[in-house]
XYZ file of C-alpha atoms in Angstrom:
594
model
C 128.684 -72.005 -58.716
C 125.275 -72.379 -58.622
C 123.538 -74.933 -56.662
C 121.199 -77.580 -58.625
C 120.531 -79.780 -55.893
C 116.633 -79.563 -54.184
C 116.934 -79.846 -50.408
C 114.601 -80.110 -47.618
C 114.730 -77.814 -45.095
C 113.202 -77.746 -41.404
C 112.977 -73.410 -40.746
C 110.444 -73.831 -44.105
C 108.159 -77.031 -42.822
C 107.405 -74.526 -39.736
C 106.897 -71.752 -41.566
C 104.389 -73.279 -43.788
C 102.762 -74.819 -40.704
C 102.703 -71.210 -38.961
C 101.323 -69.361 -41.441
C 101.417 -65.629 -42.045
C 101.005 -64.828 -38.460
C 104.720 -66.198 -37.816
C 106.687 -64.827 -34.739
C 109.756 -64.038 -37.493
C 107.616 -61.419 -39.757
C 105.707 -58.551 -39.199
C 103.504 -56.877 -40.180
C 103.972 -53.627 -42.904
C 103.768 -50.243 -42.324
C 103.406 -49.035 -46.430
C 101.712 -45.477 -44.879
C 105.674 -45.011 -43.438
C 107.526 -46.501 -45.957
C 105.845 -44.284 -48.567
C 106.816 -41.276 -45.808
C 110.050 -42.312 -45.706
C 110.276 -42.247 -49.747
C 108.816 -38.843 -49.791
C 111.392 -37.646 -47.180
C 114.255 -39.182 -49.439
C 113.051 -37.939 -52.493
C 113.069 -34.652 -50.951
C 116.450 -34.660 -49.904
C 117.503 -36.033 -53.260
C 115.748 -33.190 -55.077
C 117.496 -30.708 -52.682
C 120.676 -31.621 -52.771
C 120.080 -31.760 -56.869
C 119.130 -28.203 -56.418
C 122.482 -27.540 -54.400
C 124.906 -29.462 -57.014
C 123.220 -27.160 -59.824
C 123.755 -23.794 -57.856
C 127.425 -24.983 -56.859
C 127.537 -25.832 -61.046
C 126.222 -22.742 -61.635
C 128.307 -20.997 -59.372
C 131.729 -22.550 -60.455
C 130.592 -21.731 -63.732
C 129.954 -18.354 -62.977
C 133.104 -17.981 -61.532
C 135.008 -19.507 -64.330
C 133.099 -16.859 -66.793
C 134.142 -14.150 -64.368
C 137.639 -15.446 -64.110
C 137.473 -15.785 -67.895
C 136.675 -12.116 -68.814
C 138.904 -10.484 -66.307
C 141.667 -12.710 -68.491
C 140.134 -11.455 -71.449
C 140.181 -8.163 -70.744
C 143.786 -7.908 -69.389
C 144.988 -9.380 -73.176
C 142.857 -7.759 -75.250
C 143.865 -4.280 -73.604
C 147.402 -5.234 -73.547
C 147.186 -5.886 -77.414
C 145.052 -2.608 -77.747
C 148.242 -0.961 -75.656
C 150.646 -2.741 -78.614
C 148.361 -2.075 -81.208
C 148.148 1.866 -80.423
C 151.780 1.769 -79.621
C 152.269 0.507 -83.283
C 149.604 2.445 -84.694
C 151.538 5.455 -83.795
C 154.877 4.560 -84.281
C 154.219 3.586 -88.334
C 151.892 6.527 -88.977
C 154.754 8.415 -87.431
C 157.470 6.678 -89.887
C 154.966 7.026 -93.139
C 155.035 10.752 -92.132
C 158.687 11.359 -91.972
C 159.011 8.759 -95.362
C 156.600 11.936 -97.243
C 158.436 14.120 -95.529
C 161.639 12.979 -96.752
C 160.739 11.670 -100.179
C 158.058 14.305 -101.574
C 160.708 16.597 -102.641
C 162.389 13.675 -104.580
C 159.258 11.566 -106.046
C 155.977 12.755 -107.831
C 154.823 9.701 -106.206
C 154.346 10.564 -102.958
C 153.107 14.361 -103.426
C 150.343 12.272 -105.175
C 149.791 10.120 -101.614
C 149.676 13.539 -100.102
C 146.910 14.811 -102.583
C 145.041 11.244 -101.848
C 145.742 11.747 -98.412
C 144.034 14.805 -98.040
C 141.610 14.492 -100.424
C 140.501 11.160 -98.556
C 140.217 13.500 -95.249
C 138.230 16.063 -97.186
C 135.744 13.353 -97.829
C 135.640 11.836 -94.003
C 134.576 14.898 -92.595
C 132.156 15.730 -95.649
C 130.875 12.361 -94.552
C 130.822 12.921 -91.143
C 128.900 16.607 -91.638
C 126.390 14.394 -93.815
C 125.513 11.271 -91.815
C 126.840 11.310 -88.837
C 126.441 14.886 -87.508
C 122.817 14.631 -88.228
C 122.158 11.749 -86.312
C 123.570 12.179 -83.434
C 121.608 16.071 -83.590
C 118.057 13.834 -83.656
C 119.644 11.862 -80.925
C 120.137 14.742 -79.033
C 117.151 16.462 -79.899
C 115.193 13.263 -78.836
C 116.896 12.886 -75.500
C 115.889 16.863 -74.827
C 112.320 16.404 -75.337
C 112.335 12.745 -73.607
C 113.577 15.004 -70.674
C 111.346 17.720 -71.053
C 108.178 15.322 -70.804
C 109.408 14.009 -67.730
C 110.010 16.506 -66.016
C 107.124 19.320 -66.996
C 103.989 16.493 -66.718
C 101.884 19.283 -65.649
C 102.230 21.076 -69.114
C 101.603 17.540 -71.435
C 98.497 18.405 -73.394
C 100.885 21.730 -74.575
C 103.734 19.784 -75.300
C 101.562 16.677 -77.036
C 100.402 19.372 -79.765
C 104.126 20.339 -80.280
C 105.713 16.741 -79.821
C 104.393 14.495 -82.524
C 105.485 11.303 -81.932
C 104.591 10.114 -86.123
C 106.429 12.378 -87.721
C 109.198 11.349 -85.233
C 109.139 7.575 -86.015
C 108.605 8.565 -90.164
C 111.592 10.877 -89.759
C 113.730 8.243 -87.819
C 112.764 5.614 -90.309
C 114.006 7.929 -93.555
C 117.646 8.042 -91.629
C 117.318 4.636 -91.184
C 116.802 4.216 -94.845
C 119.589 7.052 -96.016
C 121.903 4.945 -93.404
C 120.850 1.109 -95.150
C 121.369 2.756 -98.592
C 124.511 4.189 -97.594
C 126.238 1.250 -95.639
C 125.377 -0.990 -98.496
C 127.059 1.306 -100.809
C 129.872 1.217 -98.555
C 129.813 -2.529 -98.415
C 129.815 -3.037 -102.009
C 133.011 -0.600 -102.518
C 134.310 -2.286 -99.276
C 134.120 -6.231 -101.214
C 135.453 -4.021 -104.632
C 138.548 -2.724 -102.868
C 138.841 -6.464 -101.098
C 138.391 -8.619 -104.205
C 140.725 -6.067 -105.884
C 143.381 -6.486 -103.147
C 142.796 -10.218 -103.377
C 143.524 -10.479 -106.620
C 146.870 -8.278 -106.199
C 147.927 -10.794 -103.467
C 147.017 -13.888 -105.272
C 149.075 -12.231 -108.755
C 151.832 -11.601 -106.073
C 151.931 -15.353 -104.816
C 151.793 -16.687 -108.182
C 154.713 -14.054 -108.884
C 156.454 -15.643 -105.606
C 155.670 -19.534 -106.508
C 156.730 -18.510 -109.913
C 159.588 -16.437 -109.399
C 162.960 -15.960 -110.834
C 164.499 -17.983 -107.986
C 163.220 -21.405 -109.606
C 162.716 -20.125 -113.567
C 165.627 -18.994 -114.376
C 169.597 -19.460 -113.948
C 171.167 -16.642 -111.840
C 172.592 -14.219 -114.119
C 176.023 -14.578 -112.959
C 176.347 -17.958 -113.728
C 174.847 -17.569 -117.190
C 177.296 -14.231 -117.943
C 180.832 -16.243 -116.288
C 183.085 -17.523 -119.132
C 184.210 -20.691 -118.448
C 187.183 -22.613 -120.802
C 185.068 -25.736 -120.418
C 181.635 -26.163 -121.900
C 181.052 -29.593 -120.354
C 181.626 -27.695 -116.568
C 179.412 -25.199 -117.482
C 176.626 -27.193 -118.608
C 176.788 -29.596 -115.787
C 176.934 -26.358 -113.142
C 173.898 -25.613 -115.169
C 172.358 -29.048 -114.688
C 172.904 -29.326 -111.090
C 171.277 -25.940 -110.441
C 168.422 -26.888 -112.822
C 168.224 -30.388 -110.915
C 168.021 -28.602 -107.157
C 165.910 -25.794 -108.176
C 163.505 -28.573 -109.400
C 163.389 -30.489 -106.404
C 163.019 -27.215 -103.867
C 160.304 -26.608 -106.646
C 158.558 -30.019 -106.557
C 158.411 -29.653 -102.485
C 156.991 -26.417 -102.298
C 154.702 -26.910 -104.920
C 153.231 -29.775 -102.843
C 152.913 -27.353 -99.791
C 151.112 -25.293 -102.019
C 149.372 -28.287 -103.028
C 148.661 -29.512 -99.652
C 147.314 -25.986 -98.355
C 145.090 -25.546 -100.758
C 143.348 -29.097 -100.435
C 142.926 -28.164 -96.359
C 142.156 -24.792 -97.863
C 139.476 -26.088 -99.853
C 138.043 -28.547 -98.035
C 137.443 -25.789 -95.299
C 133.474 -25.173 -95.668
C 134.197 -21.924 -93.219
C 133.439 -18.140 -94.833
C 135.932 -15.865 -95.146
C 134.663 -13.476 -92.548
C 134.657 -16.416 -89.997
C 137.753 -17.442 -90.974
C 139.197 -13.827 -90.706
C 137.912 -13.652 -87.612
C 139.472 -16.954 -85.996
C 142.910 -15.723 -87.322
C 142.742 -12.217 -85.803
C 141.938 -13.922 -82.514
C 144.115 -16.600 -82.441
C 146.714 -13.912 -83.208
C 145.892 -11.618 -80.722
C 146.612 -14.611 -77.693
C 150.866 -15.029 -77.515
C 152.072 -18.288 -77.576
C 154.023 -18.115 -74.015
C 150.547 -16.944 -72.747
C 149.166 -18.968 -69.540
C 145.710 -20.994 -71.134
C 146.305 -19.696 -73.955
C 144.054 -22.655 -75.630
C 141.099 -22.054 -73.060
C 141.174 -18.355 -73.441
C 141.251 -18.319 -77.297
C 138.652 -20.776 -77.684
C 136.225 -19.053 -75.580
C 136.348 -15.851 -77.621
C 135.836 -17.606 -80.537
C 132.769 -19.181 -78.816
C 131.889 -15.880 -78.157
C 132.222 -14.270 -81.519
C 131.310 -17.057 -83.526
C 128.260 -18.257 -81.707
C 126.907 -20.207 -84.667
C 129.622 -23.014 -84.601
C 129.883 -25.394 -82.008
C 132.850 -26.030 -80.107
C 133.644 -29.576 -81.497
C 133.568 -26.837 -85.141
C 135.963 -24.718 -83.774
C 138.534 -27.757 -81.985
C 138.512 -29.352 -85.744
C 138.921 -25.885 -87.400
C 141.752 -25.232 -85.179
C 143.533 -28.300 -86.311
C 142.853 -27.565 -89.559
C 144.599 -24.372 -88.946
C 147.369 -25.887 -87.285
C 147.779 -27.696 -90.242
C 148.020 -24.671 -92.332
C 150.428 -22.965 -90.332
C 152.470 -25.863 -90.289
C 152.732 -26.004 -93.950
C 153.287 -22.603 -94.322
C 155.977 -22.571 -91.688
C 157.567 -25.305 -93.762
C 157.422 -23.716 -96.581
C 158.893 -20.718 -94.997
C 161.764 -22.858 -94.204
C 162.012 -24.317 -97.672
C 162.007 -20.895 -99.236
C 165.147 -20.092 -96.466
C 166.958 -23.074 -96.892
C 166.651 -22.414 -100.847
C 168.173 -18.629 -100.523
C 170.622 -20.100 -98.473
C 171.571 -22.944 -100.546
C 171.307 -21.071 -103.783
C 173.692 -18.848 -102.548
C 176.361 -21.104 -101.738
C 175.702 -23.132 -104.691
C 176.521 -20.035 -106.343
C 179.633 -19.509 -104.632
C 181.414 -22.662 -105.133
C 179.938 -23.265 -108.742
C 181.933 -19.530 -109.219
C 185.022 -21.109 -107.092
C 184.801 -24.210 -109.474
C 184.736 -22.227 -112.371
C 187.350 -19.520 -110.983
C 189.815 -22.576 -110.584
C 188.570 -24.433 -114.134
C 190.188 -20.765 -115.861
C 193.161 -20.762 -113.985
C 193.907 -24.515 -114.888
C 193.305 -23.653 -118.535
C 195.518 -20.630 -118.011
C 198.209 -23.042 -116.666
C 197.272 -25.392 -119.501
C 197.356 -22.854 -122.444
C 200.721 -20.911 -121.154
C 202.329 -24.871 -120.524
C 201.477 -25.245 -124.442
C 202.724 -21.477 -125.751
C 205.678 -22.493 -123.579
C 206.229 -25.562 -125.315
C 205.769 -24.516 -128.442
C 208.260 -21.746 -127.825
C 211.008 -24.451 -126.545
C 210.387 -26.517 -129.573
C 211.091 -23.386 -131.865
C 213.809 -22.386 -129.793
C 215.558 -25.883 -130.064
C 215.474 -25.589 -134.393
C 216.743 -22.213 -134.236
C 219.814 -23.506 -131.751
C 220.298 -27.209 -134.349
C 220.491 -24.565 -137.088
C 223.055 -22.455 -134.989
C 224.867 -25.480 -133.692
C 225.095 -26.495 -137.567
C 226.455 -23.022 -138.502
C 228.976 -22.999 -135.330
C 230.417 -26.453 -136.624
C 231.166 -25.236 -139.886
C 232.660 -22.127 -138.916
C 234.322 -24.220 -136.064
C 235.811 -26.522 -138.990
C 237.209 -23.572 -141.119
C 238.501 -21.786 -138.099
C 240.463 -25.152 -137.113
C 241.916 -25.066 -140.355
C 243.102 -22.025 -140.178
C 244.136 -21.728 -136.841
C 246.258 -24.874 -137.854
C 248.203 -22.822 -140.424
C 248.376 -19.926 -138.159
C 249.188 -22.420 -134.948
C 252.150 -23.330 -137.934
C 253.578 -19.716 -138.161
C 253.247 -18.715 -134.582
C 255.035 -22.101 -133.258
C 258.458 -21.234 -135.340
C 257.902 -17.306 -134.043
C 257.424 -19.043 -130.353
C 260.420 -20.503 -130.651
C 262.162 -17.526 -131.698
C 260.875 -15.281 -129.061
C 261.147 -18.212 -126.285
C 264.706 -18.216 -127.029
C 265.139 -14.513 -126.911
C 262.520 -14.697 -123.855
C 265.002 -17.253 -122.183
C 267.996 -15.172 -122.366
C 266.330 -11.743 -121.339
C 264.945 -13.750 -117.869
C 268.574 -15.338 -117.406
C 269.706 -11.534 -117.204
C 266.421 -11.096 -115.266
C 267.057 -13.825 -112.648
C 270.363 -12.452 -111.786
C 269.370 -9.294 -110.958
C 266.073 -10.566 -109.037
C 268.471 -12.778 -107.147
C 270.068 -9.449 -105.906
C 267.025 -7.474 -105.007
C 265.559 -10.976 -102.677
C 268.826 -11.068 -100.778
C 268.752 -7.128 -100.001
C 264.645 -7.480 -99.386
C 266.006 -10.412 -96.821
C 268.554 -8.505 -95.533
C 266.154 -5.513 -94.634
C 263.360 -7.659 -93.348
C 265.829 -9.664 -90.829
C 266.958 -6.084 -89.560
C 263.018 -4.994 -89.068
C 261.920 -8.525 -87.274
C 265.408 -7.618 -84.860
C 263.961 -4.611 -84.092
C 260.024 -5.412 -83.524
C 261.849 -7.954 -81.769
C 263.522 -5.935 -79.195
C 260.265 -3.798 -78.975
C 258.058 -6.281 -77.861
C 260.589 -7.464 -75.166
C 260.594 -3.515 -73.608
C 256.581 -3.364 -73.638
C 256.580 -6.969 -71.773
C 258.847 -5.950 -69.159
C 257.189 -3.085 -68.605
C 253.320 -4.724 -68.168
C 255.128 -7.230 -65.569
C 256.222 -3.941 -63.390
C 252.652 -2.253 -63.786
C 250.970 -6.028 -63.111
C 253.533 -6.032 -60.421
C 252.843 -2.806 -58.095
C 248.629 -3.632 -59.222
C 249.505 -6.883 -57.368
C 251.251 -4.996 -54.138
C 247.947 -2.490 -54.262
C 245.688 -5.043 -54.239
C 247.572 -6.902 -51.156
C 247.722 -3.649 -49.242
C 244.055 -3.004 -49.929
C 243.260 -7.051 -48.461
C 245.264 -5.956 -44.964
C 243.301 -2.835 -44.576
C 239.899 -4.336 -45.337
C 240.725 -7.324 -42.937
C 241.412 -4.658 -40.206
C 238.269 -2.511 -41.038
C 236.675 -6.200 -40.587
C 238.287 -6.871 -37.582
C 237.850 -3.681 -36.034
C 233.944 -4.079 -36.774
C 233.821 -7.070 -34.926
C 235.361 -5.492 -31.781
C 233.198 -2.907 -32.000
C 229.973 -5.122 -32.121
C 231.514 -7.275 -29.413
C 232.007 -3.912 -27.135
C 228.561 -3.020 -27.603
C 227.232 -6.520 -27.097
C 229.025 -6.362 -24.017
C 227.469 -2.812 -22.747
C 223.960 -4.245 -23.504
C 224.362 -7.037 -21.168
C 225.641 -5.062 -18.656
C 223.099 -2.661 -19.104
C 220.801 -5.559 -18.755
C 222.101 -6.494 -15.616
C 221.806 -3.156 -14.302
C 218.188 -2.766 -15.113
C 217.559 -6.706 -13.561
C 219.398 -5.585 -10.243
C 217.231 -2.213 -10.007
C 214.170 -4.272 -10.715
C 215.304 -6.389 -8.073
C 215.768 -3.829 -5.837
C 212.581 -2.569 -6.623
C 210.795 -5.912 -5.926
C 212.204 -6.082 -2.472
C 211.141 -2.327 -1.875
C 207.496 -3.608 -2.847
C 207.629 -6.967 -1.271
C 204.127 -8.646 0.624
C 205.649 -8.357 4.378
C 203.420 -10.364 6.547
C 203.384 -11.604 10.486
C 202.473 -15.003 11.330
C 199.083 -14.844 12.810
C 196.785 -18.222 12.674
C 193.864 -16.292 14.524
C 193.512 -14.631 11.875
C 194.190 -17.048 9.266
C 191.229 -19.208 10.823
C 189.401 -16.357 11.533
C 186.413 -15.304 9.679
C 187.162 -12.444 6.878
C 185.712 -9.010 6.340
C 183.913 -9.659 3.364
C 182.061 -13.090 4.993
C 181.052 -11.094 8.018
C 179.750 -8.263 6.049
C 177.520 -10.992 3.686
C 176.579 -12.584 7.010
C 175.493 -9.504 8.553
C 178.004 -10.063 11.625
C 178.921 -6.727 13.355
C 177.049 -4.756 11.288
C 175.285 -1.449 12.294
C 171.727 -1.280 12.419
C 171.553 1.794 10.122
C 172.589 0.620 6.973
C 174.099 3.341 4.614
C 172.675 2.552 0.875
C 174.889 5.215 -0.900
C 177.542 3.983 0.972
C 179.836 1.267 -1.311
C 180.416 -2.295 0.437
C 184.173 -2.146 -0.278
C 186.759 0.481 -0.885
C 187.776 0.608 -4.375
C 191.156 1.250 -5.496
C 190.845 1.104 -9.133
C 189.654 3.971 -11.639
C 185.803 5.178 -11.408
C 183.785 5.818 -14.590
C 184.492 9.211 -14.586
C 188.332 9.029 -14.989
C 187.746 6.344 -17.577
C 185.764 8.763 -20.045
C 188.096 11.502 -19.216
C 190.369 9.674 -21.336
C 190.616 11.154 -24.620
C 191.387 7.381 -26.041
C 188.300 5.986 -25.315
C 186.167 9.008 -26.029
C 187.726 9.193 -29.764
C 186.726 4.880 -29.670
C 182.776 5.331 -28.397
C 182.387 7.756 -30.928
C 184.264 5.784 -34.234
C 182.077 2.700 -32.838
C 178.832 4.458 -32.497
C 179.510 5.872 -35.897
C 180.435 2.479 -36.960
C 183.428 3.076 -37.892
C 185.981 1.671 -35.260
C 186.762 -1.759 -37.319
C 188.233 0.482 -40.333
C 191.376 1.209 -40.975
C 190.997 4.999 -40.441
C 190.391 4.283 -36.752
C 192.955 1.714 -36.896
C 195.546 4.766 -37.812
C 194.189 7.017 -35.619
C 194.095 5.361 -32.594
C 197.803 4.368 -31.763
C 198.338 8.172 -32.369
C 196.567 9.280 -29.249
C 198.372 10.368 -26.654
C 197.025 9.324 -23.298
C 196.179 12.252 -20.186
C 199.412 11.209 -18.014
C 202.365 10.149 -20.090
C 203.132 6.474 -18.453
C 205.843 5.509 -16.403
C 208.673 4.525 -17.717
C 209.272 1.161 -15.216
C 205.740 0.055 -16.629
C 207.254 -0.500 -20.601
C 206.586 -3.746 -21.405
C 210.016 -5.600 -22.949
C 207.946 -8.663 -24.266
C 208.248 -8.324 -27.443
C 211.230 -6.120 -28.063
C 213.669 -9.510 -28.521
């Protein structure tokens, strides 16, 4: 907040009363201070300088760092591009090779082919040869002058630099003439090629794929006309809309198209380099907009950054309309497949239909045929009872007769039956006696075999239980001879033991006494020449010399300095060395025999 209030102060009454020549202020030095500004202004204007140099530096740096990038693409894509180059000039030469014989068409690319070389090096002997012979002839007499100065008035008559200039100046003409003429074929053959593109795109935008009805569906015979036409419909209906949408693209690319105020050279030429940069390239963005900065040095870079997303935009409707045209073949096709599955089961259920109806019709003439039949059968059926009733008439009263002929012959019949079944009894009775008596014989005789099998088997029990038995004492025997043997070897080793025994006198002098090995360490007794060769203490152990006369560990330095003693060669071969002295027998260790 400021403050509105007026107050009176004392430090200003004494001031005022002072004067200029007050003890607080003195007096000012404007020779120094403008010194001092000078000296600041200076150093301000130096270390200006230094930020621009560092500027210019870093930007140096960045151009440097810039171009070493550039270069490492563009001769990468140079590699690819050769590497392509070749590879399709070498398939266009094996496609003539192949297909000349076949085709008049391509002995014709052959004739164009060479006639089109014939021309090049006409061309070449024509224009080019020429000037680089003036070129060269130039350079000669360039070098002559400099080096023969002495001779110059000689060579000035020869050397006339006018009709020099007029003759460069005519192949400068016959060069103009002749790259226009090449120009204007050049935008003839482009415009031409244009057009052939453009009639090919309308030919794509226009194609079959959206006109017209595949002919399959058009040539299938379907029992339904309704199905058919609305098969028809639906592909009319979604070629339409995949129609609609990529006409928009279209639409839509040629609005960005034509609202692009860019030539088509220019344009060209941002294409080809945004091409030549791969997407998964490190600053890709920085890289490809400073070529284009570099080529096209007439647009400016906020040009090129809204060109660009104009271009993005382009691509990204032509990608989508890739994808529409994809999704289309793909959809069309399996539209295709089930209308021909719908249609394939719309025949097969008229089929059904149609041979349900023949069938019908067939039962229902069937069925008149069998009433008339059935009608024809009763009649008969009515005549025939008739007569079968007279005829049932006759043959009842000849019945009777034979039925009481019938009944005597079987009373005669009977009788003598009646004595055939008592001698067929009489004979069976005899043959059941008989099986009878048969069967008894064969049983006794399996209870005799069953019998002595049943003795056998007892005998063979006993003799295994002794075999058993006799085992037993046998391991028992042997158990026995073990653990005497046992004993015997524990009362040798005994005696041993005692023969070995630690016999020692009681002596406490020399229990208290001082031992060898202290007074040697002490240096008590000791001579005053002092062998060094000579060990401290005996040594009754093995030296190193006895150790590596052992074949054992010979065989083991070498496997380990070979690197080889942890594998299971050396782990077989080792066990089966024999050592120099075959050991003694009391020294077998019985650890780990139980």
């Amino acid at each position: 907040m400021f403050v509105t209030t007026q107050r009176a102060s004392d430090d200003l009454v004494v001031r005022m009363k002072n004067g200029f020549g007050s003890s607080k202020y003195k007096p000012v030095d404007y020779e120094q201070l403008r010194e001092e500004t000078e000296a600041k202004k200076l150093a301000s204007v130096n270390i200006q300088l230094k930020v621009k140099k560092t500027q210019r530096a870093s930007k140096l740096t960045k151009d440097q760092t810039l171009v070493k990038q550039q270069t490492q693409v563009w001769w990468k894509e140079h590699e690819q591009l050769s590497e392509s180059r070749i590879i399709i000039e070498q398939q266009v030469a094996d496609l003539l090779e192949d297909c000349v014989l076949k085709y008049d068409f391509f002995s014709d690319i052959n004739k164009m082919e060479q006639q089109l070389s014939e021309e090049r090096e006409g061309y070449k002997e024509c224009t080019v040869h020429p000037i680089w012979q003036l070129r060269d002839d130039l350079k000669h007499r360039i070098g002559e002058m400099r080096y023969h100065s002495l001779k110059q008035t000689e060579m000035a008559n020869d050397f006339d630099p006018v009709k020099i200039v007029e003759q460069i100046e005519f192949v400068k003409k016959q060069q103009n003439d002749l790259i226009e003429n090449l120009a204007q074929e050049k935008q003839v053959l482009e415009e031409a090629l244009m057009d052939c593109e453009a009639q090919l795109i309308n030919a794509e935008n226009i194609g079959h794929e959206f006109c017209e009805v595949p002919p399959v569906l058009q040539e299938i015979h379907c029992p339904y006309p309704d199905l058919k036409s609305s098969v028809l419909s639906e592909y009319q209906g979604l070629a339409d809309g995949y129609l609609s949408r990529i006409q928009e693209l279209d639409r839509q690319s040629k609005d960005i198209d034509r609202n692009c105020k860019w030539s088509d050279t220019d344009h060209w030429i941002f294409r080809t380099i945004i091409s030549q940069y791969p997407r998964d390239l490190p600053n890709r963005r920085v890289l490809y907009l400073d070529m284009l900065s570099r080529h096209l040095t007439d647009k400016s870079r906020q040009e090129l950054v809204s060109h660009e997303k104009v271009w993005d935009m382009h691509h990204f409707a032509k990608d989508q309309r890739r994808a529409l045209m994809e999704s289309w073949v793909r959809y069309r096709k399996d539209f295709v497949v089930k209308a021909m599955v719908t249609i394939a089961e719309a025949c097969y259920a008229y089929e059904t239909e149609m041979t349900l109806a023949n069938d019908r019709k067939k039962q229902q003439e069937i069925c008149s045929e069998l009433k008339e039949k059935v009608r024809q059968l009763r009649a008969h059926q009515e005549e025939a009872s008739r007569l079968e009733s007279s005829i049932a008439a006759r043959k009842k009263e000849l019945a009777e007769q034979q039925e009481r002929q019938q009944n005597e012959r079987e009373k005669l019949h009977r009788a003598d039956n009646k004595t055939k079944i008592q001698k067929y009894k009489a004979g069976k009775q005899k043959a059941w006696a008989e099986q009878q008596q048969r069967d008894i014989e064969r049983l006794e005789k399996l209870k005799e075999m069953m019998a002595q099998r049943a003795q056998r088997d007892r005998e063979r029990v006993v003799f295994r239980q002794q075999v058993l038995e006799q085992r037993l004492s046998e391991r028992k025997e042997m158990a026995r001879l073990e653990e005497q043997e046992e004993e015997e070897r524990q009362r040798r080793l005994d005696v041993l033991r005692q023969q070995v025994a630690v016999i020692a006198e009681f002596d406490p002098v020399r229990m208290m006494s001082d031992t060898k090995a202290f007074k040697a360490r002490m240096g008590i007794g000791t001579e005053e020449e002092v062998v060094l060769q000579k060990p401290l203490f005996t040594i009754h152990t093995y030296n190193s010399q006895q150790i590596i006369s052992d074949p054992r560990v010979r065989i083991e330095m070498a496997l380990r300095e070979a690197g080889l003693h942890n594998t299971l060669y050396a782990k077989e071969i080792l066990p089966k060395i024999s050592p120099p002295k075959p050991p003694r027998k009391d020294m077998k260790s019985t650890v780990f025999e139980k």
